[in-house]
Short mmCIF file of C-alpha atoms and ligand atoms in Angstrom, two decimals:
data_model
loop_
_atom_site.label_atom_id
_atom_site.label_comp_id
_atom_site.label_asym_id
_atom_site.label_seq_id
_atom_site.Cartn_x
_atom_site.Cartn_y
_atom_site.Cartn_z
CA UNK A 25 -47.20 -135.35 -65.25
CA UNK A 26 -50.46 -134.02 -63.64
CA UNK A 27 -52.53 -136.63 -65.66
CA UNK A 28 -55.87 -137.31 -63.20
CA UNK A 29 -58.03 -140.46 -63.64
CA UNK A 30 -61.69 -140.95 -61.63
CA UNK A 31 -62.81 -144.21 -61.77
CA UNK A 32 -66.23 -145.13 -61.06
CA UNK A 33 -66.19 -142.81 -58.37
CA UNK A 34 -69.27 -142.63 -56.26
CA UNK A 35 -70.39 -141.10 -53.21
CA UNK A 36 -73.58 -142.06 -51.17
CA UNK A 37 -74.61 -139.97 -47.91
CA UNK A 38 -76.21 -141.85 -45.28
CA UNK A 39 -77.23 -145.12 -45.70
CA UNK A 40 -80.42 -147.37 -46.24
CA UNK A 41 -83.52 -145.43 -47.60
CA UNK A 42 -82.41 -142.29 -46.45
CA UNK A 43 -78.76 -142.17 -48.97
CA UNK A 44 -78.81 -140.06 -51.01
CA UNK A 45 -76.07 -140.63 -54.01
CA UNK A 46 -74.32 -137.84 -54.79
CA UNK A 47 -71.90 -138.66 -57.37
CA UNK A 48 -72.83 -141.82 -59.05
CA UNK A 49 -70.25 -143.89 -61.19
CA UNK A 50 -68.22 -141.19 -62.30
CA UNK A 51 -65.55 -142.42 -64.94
CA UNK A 52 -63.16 -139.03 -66.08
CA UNK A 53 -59.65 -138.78 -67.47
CA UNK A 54 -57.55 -135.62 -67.51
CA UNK A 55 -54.36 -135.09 -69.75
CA UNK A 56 -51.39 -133.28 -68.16
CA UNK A 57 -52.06 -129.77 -68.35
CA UNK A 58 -55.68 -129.93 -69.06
CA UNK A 59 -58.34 -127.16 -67.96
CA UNK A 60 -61.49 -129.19 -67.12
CA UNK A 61 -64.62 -127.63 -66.08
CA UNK A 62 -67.10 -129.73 -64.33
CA UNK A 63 -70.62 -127.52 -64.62
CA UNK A 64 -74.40 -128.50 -63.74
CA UNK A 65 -76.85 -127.16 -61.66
CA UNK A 66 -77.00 -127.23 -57.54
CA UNK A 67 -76.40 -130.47 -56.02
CA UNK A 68 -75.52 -132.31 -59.12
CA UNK A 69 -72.14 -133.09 -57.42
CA UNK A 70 -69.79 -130.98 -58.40
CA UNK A 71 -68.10 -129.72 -55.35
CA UNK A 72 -68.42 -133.33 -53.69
CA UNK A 73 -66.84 -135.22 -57.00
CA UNK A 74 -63.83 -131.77 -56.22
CA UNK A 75 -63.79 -132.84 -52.39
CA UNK A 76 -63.29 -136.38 -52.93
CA UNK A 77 -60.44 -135.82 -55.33
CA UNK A 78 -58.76 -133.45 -52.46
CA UNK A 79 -59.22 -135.71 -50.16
CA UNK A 80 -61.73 -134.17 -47.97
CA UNK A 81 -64.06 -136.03 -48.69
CA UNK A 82 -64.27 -140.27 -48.53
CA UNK A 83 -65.13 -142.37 -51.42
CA UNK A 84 -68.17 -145.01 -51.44
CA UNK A 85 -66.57 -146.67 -54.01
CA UNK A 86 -64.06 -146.13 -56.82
CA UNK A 87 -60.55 -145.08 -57.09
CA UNK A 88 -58.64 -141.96 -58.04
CA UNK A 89 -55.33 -141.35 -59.41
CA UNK A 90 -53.13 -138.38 -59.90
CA UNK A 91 -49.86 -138.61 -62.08
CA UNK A 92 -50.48 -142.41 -62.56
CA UNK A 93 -50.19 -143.01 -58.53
CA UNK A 94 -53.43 -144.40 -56.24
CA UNK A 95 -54.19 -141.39 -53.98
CA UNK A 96 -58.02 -142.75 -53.07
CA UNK A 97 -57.40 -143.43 -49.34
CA UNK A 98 -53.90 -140.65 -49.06
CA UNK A 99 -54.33 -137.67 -46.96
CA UNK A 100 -55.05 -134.68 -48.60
CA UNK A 101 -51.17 -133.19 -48.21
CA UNK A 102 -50.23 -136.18 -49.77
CA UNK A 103 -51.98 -135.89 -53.12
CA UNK A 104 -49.51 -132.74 -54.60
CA UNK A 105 -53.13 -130.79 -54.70
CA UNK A 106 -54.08 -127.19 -54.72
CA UNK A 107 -57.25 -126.18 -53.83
CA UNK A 108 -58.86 -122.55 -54.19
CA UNK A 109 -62.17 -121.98 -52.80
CA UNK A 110 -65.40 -119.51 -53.20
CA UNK A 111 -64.35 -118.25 -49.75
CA UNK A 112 -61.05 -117.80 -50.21
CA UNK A 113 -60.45 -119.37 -46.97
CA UNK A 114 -57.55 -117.24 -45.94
CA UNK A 115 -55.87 -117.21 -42.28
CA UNK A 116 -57.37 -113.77 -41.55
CA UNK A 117 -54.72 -113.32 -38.89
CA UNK A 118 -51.87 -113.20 -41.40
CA UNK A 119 -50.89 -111.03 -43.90
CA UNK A 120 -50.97 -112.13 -47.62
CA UNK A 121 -47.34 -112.98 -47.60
CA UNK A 122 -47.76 -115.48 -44.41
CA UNK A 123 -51.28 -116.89 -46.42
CA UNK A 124 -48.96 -117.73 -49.19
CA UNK A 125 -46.32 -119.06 -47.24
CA UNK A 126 -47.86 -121.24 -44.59
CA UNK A 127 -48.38 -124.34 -46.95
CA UNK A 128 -45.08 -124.55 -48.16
CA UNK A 129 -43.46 -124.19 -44.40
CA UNK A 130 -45.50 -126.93 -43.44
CA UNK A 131 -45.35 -129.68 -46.39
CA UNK A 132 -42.31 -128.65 -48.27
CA UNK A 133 -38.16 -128.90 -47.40
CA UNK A 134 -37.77 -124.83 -48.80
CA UNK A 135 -35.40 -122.94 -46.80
CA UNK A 136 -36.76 -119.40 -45.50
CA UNK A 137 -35.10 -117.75 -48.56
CA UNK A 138 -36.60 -120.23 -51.36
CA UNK A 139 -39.63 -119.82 -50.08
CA UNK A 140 -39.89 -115.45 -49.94
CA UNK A 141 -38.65 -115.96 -53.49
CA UNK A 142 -40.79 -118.22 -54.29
CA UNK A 143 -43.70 -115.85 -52.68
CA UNK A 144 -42.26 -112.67 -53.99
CA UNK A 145 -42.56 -114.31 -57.84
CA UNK A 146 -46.08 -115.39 -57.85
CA UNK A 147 -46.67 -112.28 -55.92
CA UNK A 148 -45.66 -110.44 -59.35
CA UNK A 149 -47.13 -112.74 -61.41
CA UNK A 150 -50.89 -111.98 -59.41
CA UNK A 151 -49.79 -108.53 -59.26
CA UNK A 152 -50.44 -108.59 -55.52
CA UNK A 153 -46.71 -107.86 -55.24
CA UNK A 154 -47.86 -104.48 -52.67
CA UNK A 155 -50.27 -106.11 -50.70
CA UNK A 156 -47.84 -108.71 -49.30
CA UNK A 157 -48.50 -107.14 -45.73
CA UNK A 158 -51.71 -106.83 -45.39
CA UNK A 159 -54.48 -108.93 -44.01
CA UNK A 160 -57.40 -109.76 -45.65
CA UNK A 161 -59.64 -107.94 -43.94
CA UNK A 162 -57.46 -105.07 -45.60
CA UNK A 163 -57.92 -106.38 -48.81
CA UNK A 164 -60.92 -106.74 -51.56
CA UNK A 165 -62.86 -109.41 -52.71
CA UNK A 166 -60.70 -109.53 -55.67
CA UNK A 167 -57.52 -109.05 -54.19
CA UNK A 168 -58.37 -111.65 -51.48
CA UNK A 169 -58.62 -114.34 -54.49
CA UNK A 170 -55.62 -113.15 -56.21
CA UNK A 171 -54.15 -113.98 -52.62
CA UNK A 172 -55.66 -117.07 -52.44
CA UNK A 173 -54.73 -118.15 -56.04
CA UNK A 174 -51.26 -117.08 -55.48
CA UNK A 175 -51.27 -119.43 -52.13
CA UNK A 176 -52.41 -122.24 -54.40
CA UNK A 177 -49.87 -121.13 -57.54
CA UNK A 178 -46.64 -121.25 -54.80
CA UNK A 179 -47.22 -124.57 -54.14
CA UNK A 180 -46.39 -125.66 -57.64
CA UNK A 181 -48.87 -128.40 -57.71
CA UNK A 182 -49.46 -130.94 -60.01
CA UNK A 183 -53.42 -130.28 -60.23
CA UNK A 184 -55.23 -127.32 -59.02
CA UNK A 185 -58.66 -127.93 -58.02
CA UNK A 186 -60.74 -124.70 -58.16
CA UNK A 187 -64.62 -124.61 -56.05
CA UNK A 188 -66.64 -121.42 -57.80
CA UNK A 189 -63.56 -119.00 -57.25
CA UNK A 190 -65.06 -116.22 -59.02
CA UNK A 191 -68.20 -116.36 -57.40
CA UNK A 192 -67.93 -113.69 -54.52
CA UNK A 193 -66.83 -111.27 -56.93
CA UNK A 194 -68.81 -108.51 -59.17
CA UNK A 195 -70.02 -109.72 -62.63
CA UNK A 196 -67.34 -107.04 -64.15
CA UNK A 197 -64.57 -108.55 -61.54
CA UNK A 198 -65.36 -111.77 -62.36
CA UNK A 199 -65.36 -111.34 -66.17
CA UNK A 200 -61.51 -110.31 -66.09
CA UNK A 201 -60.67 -112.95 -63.59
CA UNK A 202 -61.68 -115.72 -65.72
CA UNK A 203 -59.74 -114.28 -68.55
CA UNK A 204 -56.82 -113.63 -66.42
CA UNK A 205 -57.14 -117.19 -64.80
CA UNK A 206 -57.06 -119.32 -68.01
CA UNK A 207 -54.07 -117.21 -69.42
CA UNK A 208 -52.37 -118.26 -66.02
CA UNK A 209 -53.45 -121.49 -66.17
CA UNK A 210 -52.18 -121.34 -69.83
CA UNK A 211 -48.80 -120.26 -68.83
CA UNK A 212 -48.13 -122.56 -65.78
CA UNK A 213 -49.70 -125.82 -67.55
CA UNK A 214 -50.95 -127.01 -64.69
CA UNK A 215 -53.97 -129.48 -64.82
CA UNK A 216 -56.48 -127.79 -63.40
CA UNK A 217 -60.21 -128.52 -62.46
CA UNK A 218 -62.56 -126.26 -61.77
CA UNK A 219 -66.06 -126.38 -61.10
CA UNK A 220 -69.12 -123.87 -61.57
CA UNK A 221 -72.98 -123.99 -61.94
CA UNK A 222 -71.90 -121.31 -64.61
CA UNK A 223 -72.23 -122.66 -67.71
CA UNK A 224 -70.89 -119.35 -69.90
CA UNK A 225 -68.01 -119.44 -66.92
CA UNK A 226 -67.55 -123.54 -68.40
CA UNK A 227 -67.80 -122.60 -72.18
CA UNK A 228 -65.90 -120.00 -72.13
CA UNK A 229 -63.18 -121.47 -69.78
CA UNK A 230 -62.75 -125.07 -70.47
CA UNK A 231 -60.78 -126.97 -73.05
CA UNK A 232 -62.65 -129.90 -71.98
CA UNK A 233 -66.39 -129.42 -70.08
CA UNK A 234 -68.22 -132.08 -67.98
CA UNK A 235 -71.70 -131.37 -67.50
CA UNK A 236 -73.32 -133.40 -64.46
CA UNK A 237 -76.78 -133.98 -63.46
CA UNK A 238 -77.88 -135.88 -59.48
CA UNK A 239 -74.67 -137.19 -59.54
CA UNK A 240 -74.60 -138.79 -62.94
CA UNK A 241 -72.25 -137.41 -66.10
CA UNK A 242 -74.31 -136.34 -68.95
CA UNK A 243 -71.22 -135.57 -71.51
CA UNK A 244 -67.66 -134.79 -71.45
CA UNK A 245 -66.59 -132.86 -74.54
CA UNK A 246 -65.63 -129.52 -75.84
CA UNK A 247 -67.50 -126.40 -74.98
CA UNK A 248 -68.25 -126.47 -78.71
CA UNK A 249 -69.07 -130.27 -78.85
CA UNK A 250 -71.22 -130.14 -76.09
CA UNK A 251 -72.94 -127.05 -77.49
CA UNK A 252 -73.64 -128.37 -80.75
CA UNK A 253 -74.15 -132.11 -80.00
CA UNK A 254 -75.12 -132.39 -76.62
CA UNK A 255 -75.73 -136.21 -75.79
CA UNK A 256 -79.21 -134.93 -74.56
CA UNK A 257 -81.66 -132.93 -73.85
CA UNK A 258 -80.33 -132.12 -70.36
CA UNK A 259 -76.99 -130.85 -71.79
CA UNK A 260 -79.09 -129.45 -74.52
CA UNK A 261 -80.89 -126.86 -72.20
CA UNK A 262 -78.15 -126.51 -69.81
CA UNK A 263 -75.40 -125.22 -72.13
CA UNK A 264 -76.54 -121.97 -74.32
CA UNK A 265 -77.87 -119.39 -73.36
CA UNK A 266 -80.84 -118.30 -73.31
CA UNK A 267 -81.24 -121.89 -73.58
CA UNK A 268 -82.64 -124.01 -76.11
CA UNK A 269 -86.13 -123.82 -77.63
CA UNK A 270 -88.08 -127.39 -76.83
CA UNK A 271 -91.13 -127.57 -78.47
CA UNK A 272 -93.13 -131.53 -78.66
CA UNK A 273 -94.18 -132.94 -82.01
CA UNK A 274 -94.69 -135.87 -83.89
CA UNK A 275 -93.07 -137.49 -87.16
CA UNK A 276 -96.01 -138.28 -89.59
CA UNK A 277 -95.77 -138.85 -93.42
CA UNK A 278 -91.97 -137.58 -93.20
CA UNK A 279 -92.62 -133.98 -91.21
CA UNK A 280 -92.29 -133.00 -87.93
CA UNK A 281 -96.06 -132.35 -87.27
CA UNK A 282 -96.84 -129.54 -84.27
CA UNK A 283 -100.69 -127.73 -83.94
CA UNK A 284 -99.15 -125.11 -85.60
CA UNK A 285 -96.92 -126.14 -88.67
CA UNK A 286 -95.68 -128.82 -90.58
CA UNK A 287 -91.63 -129.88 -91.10
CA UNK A 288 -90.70 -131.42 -94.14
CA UNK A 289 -87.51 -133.18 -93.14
CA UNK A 290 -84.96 -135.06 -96.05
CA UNK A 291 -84.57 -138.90 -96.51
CA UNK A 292 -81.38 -138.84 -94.50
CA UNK A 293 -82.54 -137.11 -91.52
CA UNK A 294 -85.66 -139.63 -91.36
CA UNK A 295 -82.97 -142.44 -91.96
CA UNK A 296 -81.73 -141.19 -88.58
CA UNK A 297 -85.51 -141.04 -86.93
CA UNK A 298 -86.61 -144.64 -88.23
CA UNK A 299 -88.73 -146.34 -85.52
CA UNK A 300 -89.38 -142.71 -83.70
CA UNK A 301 -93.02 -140.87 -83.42
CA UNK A 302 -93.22 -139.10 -80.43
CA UNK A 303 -90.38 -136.49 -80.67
CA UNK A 304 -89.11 -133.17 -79.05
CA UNK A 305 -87.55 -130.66 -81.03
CA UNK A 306 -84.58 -128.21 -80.37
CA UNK A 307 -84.12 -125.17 -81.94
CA UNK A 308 -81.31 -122.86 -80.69
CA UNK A 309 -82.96 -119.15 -80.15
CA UNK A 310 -79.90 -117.84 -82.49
CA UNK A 311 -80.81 -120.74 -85.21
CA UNK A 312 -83.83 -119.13 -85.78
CA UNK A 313 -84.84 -116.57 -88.65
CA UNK A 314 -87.37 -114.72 -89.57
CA UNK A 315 -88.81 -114.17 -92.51
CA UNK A 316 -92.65 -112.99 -93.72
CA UNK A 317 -95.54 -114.78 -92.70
CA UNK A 318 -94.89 -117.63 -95.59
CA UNK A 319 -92.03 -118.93 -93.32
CA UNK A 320 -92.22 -122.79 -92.35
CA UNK A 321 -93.34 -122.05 -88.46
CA UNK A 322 -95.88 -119.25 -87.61
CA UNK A 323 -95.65 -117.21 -84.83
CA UNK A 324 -96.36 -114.19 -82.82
CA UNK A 325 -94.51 -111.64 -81.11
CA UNK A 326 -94.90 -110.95 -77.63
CA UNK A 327 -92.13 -109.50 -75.89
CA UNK A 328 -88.61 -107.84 -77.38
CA UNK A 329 -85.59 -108.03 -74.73
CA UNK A 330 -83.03 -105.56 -75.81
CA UNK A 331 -79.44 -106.54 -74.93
CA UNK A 332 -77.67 -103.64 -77.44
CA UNK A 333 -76.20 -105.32 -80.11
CA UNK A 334 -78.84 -108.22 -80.63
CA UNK A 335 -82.69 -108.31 -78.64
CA UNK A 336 -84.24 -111.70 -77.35
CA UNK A 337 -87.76 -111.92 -79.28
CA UNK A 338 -90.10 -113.98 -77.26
CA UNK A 339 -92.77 -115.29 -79.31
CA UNK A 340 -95.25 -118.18 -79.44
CA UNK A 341 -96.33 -120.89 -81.79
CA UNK A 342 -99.90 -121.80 -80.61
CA UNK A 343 -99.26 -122.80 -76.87
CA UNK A 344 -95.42 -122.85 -77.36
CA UNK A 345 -93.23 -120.11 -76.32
CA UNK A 346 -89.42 -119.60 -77.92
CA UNK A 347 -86.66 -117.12 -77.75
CA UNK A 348 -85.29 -116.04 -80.85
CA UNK A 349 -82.05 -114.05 -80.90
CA UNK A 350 -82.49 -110.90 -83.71
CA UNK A 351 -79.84 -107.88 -84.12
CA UNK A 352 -81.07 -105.19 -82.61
CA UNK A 353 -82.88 -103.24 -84.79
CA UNK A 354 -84.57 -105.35 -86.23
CA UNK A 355 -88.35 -104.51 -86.92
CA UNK A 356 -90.41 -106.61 -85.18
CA UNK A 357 -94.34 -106.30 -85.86
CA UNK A 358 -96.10 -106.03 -82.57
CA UNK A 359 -98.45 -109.10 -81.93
CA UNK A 360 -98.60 -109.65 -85.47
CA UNK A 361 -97.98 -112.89 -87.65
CA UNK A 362 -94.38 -113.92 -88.04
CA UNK A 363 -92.63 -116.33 -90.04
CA UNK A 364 -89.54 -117.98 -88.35
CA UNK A 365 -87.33 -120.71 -90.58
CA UNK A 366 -84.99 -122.82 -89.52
CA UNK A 367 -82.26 -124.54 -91.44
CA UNK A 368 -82.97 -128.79 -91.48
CA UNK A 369 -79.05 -128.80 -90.53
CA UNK A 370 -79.70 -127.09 -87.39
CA UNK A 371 -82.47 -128.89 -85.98
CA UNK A 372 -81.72 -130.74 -82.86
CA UNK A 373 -84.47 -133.72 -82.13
CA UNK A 374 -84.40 -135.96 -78.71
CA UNK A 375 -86.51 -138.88 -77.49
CA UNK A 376 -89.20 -137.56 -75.20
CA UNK A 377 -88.57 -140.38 -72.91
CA UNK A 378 -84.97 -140.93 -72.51
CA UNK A 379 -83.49 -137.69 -73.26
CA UNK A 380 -81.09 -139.21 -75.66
CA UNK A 381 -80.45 -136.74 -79.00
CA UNK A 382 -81.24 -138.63 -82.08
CA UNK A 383 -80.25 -135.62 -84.25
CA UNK A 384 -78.03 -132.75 -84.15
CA UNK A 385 -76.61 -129.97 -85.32
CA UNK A 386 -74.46 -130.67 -88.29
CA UNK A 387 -73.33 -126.84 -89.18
CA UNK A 388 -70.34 -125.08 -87.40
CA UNK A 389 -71.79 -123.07 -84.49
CA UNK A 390 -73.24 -119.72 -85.27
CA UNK A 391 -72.79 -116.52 -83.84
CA UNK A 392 -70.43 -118.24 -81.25
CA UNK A 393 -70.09 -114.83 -79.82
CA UNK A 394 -73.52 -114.41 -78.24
CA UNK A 395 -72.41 -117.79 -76.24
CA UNK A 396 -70.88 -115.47 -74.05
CA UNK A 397 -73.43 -113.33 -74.21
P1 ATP B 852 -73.75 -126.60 -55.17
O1 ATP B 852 -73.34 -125.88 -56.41
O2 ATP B 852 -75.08 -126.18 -54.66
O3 ATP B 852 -72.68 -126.66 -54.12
P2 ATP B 852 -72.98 -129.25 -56.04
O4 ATP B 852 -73.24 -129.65 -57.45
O5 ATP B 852 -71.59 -128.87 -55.71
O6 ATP B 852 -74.00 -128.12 -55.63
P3 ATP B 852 -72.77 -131.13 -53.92
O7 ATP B 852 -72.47 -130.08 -52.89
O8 ATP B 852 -71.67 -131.98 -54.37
O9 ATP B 852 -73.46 -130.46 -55.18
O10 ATP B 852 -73.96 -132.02 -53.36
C1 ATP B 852 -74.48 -133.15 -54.09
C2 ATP B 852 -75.59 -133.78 -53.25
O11 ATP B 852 -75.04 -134.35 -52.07
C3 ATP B 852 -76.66 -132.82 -52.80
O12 ATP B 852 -77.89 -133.49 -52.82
C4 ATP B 852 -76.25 -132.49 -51.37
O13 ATP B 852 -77.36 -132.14 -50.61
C5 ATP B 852 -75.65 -133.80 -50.91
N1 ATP B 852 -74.59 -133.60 -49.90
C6 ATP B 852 -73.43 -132.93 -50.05
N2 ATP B 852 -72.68 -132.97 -48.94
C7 ATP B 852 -73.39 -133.70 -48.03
C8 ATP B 852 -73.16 -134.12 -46.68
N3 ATP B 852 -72.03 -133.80 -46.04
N4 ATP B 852 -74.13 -134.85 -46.08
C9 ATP B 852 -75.27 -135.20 -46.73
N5 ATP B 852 -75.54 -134.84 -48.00
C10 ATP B 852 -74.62 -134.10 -48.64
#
């Protein structure tokens, strides 16, 4: 059972004035055979939160446990871990098959024979089944990380811990190597976490995502949860993209009042608002329509991104600018009046001074395609 569990894991650098905390109370279960993608920006603590559950890495404080056993204070061999890296860290003095083979002659009982088969299989699952003699300086980006996934696959692991492995590889590269991955990782049912500052690489990988910002989790949900109810307005801009349209208003006589328009909103969404004035809205760019000018927020257009099937419409509401997602084609009058509308049930609205959302989307995602996009 690769089941993991972090318990108020934290890690502080230094000490006195100058720590600086980089994971801070992080509480996280994984179910065997889960695919969990821990995503935020640089130096949220990602890779140190991966390091620490390796082993290469000390904990301040906090405990972790893989398959139900304490591994906080074991040695990294010790944990039945995998780890693939950005850098594929290969030996570049062996060939691929000796890369793949070195960690199991070291930690495992195999006999010379189980362990070329053993090679020779994951070899054909990675399709690197030709390459087993070469180095790596003989071999490309991509075929060095099929090596070094196949080095981590061999040891049969009961977690796989993954540091930006697609990174060092072309966009096209890495966009078939993150299909190919979770189709492996599908196959083998091994727990696996992975993290990336990538958030279409998280939605579009993960069954479960954990966004973190300095050090702190934000949410833990499904791509789709966190996408359409993210706990805040962090998670709210982070996930999506382009990302989500924040615009500042305030709730007077039961709209959403901005310089530029008024938003009726129904008794049950002001139900939900009760006690709020000061409020910041969130409008997903592909939530937004236009219409004619008699639309409930005027606008103008200023710049049209085409990206083939659909363009990103940049326009601005008084000294507001959003991104609206349009099918391309779509005729757009240049720097002219526009009316953009906005269904009630997709309105997102957040406390300006916590974060926290105090409404969300209630309607199935839209256009979930373009979330790849
Ligand atoms: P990136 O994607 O840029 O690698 P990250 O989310 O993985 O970012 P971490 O590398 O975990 O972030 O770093 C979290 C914080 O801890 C950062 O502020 C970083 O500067 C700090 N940090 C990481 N390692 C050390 C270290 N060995 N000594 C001191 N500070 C460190």
């Amino acid at each position: 059972m690769g089941t993991v569990e972090l318990q108020n894991l934290t890690k502080e650098f230094g000490s006195g004035d100058d720590a600086i905390v980089a994971v801070d109370d992080l509480s996280i279960q994984l179910e065997d055979g889960e695919f969990l993608v821990l995503v935020g920006p640089s130096g949220c603590g990602k890779s140190t939160t991966l390091r620490m559950i390796a082993g290469l890495e000390t904990t301040t404080e906090g405990d972790i446990r893989i398959e139900d056993g304490l591994v906080t204070n074991r040695e990294p061999r010790d944990r039945d871990i995998a780890m693939v890296f950005q850098n594929y860290a290969l030996y570049p003095h062996m060939t691929a098959r000796e890369n793949m083979s070195f960690g199991l002659k070291m930690n495992s009982d195999l006999s010379e024979e189980e362990i070329t088969e053993r090679v020779e299989d994951v070899a054909g699952i990675m399709d690197i089944g030709d390459l087993l003699s070469d180095e790596p300086s003989e071999l490309s980006g991509g075929q060095q990380q099929r090596v070094a996934l196949g080095r981590a696959i061999v040891r049969d692991p009961a977690v796989f811990l993954m540091d930006e492995p697609l990174s060092n590889l072309d966009a096209k590269l890495r966009t078939t190597m993150r299909t190919e991955l979770q189709a492996l990782q599908e196959d083998l049912e091994t727990t696996t976490i992975y993290v990336t500052h990538d958030q279409t690489e998280a939605m579009t990988m993960g069954d479960r995502i954990a966004v973190l910002n300095e050090g702190e989790l934000q949410q833990i949900g499904t791509p789709l949860e966190c996408y359409n109810r993210p706990a805040n307005r962090f998670v709210a801009g982070f996930i999506g993209s382009p990302s989500m349209n924040f615009v500042d208003v305030t709730l007077e006589d039961g709209a959403l009042v901005h310089p530029e328009f008024e938003y009726d909103l129904s008794e049950s969404t002001l139900e939900t608002l009760a006690g709020h004035t000061e409020l910041v809205l969130g409008i997903r760019p592909e939530d937004i329509e236009l219409t004619d000018e008699s639309g409930e927020i005027e606008a103008s257009a200023q710049v049209v991104e085409p990206l083939g099937d659909f363009s990103h419409l940049h326009a601005s509401i008084g000294d507001d600018t959003v991104t609206v997602t349009v099918e391309a084609g779509t005729a757009i009058p240049n720097d002219e009046s526009l009316g953009l509308s906005v269904p009630e049930e997709r309105l997102h609205l957040f406390d300006p001074e916590t974060g926290t959302a105090l409404k969300n989307s209630d309607a199935p995602v839209k256009n979930a395609h373009l979330l790849a996009a």
